mmCIF file of C-alpha atoms in Angstrom:
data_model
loop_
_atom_site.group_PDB
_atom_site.id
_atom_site.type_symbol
_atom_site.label_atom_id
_atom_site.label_comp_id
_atom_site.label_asym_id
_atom_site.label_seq_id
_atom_site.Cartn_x
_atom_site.Cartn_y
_atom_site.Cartn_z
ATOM 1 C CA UNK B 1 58.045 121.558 -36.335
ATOM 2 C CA UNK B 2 55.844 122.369 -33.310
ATOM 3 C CA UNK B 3 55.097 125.898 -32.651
ATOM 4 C CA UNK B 4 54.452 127.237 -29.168
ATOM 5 C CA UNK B 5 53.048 130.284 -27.676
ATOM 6 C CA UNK B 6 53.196 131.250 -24.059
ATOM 7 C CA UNK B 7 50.600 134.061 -22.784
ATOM 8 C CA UNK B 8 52.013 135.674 -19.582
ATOM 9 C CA UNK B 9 50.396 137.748 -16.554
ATOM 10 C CA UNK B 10 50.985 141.282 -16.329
ATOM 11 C CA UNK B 11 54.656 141.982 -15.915
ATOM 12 C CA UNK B 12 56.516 145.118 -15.780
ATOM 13 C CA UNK B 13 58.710 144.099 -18.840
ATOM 14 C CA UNK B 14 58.694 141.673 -21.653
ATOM 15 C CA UNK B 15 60.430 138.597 -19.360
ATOM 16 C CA UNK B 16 59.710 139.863 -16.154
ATOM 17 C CA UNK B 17 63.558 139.692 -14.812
ATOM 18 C CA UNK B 18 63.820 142.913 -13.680
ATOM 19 C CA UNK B 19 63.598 144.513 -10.164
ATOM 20 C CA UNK B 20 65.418 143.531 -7.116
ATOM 21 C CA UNK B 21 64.521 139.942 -6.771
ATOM 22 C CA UNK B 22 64.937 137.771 -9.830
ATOM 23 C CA UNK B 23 62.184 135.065 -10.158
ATOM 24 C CA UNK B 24 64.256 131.764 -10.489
ATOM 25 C CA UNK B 25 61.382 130.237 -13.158
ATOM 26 C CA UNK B 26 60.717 133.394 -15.301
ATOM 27 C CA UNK B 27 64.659 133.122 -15.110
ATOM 28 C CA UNK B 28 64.621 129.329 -16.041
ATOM 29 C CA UNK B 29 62.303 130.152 -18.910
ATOM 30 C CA UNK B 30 63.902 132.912 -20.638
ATOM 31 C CA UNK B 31 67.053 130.983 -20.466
ATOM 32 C CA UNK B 32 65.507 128.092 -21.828
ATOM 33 C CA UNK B 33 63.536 130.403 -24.707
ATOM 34 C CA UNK B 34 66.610 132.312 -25.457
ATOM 35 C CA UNK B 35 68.603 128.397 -26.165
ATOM 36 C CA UNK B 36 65.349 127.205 -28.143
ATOM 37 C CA UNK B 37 65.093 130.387 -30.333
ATOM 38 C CA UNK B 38 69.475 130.623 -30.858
ATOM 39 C CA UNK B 39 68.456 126.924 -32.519
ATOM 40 C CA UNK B 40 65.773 128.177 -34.758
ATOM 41 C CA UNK B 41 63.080 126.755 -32.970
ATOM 42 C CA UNK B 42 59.944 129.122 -32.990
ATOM 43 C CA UNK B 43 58.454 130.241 -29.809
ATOM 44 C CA UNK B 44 56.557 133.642 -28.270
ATOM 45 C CA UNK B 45 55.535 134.823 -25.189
ATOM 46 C CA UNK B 46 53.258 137.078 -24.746
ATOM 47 C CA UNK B 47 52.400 139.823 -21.991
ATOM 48 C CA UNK B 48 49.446 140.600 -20.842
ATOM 49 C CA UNK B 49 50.825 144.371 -20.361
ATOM 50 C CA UNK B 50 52.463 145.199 -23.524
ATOM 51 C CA UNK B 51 50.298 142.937 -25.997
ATOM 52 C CA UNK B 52 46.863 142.509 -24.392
ATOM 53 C CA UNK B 53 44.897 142.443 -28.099
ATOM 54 C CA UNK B 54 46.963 139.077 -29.048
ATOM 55 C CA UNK B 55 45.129 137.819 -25.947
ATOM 56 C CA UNK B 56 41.686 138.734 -27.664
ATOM 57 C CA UNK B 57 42.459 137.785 -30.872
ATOM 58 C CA UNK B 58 43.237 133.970 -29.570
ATOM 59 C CA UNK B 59 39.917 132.859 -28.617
ATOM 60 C CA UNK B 60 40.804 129.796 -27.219
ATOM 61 C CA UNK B 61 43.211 132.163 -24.835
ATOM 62 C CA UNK B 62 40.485 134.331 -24.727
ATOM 63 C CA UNK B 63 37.441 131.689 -23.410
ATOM 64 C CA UNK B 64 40.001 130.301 -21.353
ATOM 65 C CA UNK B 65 40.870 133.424 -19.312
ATOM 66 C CA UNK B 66 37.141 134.492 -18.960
ATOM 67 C CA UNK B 67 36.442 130.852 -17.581
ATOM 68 C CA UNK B 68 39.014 130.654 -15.081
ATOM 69 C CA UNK B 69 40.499 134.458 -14.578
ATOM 70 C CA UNK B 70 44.261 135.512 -15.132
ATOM 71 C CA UNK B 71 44.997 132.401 -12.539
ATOM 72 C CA UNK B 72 44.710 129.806 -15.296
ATOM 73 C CA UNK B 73 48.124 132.524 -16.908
ATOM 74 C CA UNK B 74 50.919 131.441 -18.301
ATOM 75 C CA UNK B 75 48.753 129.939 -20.951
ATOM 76 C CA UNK B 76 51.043 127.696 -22.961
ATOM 77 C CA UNK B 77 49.759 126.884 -26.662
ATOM 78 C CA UNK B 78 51.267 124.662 -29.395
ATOM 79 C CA UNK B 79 49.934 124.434 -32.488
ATOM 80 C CA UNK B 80 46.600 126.572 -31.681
ATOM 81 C CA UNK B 81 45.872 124.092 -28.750
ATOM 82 C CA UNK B 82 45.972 124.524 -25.439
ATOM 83 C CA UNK B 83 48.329 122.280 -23.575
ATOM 84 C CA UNK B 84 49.359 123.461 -20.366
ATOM 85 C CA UNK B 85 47.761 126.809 -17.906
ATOM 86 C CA UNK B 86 48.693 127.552 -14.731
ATOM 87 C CA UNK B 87 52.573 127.060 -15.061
ATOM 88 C CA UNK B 88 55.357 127.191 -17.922
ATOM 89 C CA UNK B 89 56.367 123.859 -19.369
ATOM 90 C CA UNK B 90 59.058 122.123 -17.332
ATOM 91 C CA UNK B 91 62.321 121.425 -19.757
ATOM 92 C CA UNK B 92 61.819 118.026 -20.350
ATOM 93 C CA UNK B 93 58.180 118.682 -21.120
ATOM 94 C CA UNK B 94 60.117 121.336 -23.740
ATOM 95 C CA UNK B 95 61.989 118.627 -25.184
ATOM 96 C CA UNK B 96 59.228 116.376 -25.713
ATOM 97 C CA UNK B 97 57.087 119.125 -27.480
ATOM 98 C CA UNK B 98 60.146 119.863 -29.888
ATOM 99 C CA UNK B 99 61.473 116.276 -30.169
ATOM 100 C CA UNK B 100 64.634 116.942 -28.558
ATOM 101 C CA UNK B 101 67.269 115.214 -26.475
ATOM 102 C CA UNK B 102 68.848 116.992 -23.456
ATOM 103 C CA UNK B 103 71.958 117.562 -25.268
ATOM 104 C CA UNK B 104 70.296 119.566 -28.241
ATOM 105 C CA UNK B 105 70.019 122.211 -25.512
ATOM 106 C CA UNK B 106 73.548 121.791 -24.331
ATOM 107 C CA UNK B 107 71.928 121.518 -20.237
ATOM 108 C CA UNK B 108 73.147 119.007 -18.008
ATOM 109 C CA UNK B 109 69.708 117.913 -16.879
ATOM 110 C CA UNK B 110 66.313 118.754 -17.771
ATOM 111 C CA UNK B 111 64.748 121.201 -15.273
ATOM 112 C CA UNK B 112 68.268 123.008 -13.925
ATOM 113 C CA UNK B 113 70.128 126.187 -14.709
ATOM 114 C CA UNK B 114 73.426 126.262 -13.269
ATOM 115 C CA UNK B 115 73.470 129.810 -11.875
ATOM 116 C CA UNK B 116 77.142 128.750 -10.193
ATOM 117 C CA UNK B 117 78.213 129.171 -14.073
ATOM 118 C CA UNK B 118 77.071 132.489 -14.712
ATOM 119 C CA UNK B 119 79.451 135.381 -14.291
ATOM 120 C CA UNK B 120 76.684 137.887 -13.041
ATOM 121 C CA UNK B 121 75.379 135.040 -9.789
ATOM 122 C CA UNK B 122 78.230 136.171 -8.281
ATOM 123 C CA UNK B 123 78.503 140.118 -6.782
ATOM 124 C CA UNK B 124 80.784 141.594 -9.400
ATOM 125 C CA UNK B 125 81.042 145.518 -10.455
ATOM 126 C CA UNK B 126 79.811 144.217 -13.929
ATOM 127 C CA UNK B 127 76.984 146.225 -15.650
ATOM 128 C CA UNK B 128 75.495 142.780 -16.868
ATOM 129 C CA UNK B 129 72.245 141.816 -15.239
ATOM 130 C CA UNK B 130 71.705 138.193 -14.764
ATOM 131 C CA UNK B 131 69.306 137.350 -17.588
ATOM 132 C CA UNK B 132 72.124 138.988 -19.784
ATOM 133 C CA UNK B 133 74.584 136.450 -18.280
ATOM 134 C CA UNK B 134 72.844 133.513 -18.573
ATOM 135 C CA UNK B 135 71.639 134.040 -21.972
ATOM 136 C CA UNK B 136 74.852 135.397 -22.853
ATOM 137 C CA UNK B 137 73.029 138.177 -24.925
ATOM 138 C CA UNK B 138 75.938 140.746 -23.865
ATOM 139 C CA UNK B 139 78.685 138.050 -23.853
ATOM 140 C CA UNK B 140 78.902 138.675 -20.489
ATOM 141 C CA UNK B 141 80.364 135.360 -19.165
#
């Protein structure tokens, strides 16, 4: 099994979903990294901010980023090699890496979240954020 690393820009948290306006792909891929780890699939992100010496240690990270500056982040790695900078994977891009079908994720079709479906898209007096709808981490919906 495939093992993938992502290596973020600075963000004020570990996923970045926090603050006023949520970002719909840092939403997109915590969902979709929340699914993949709940099936025992192994994947890390790191952030610049609150683990900068895991981007020193990786040296391929490391020439990388002195190359082409933080621009070239998120840095996407499977199996120590470089695949993708610039951008997170796209889910079907996800399911290829893994060897999964569309339905292994339980999503409708690669590349969505169905915010319509989450409890917290909605105004509600809930204290459940949106990222803890969507991944269902406070069994929110």
């Amino acid at each position: 099994m495939n093992k993938m690393k992502i290596y973020e820009q600075a963000m004020c948290c570990e996923t970045g979903l926090c603050g006023v306006g949520v970002n719909q792909e840092l939403l997109r891929i915590s969902t979709l990294i929340n699914t993949l780890k709940n099936k025992g699939i192994e994947i890390q992100r790191f952030n610049l901010n609150s683990a900068p010496n895991e981007f020193v240690t990786n040296q391929k990270v490391n020439n990388a980023i002195m190359e082409k500056g933080i621009e070239c982040l998120p840095i996407v790695v499977v199996d120590d090699e470089i695949i993708i900078t610039g951008r997170y994977p796209s889910n079907e891009e996800v399911l290829e890496i893994f060897s999964l079908k569309e339905i292994d994720l339980n999503m409708k079709k690669p590349g969505s979240i169905n915010l319509e479906s989450c409890c917290c898209a909605e105004e509600s007096e809930s204290s459940c954020s949106l990222d803890d709808c969507c991944s269902n981490t406070k069994n929110c919906c």
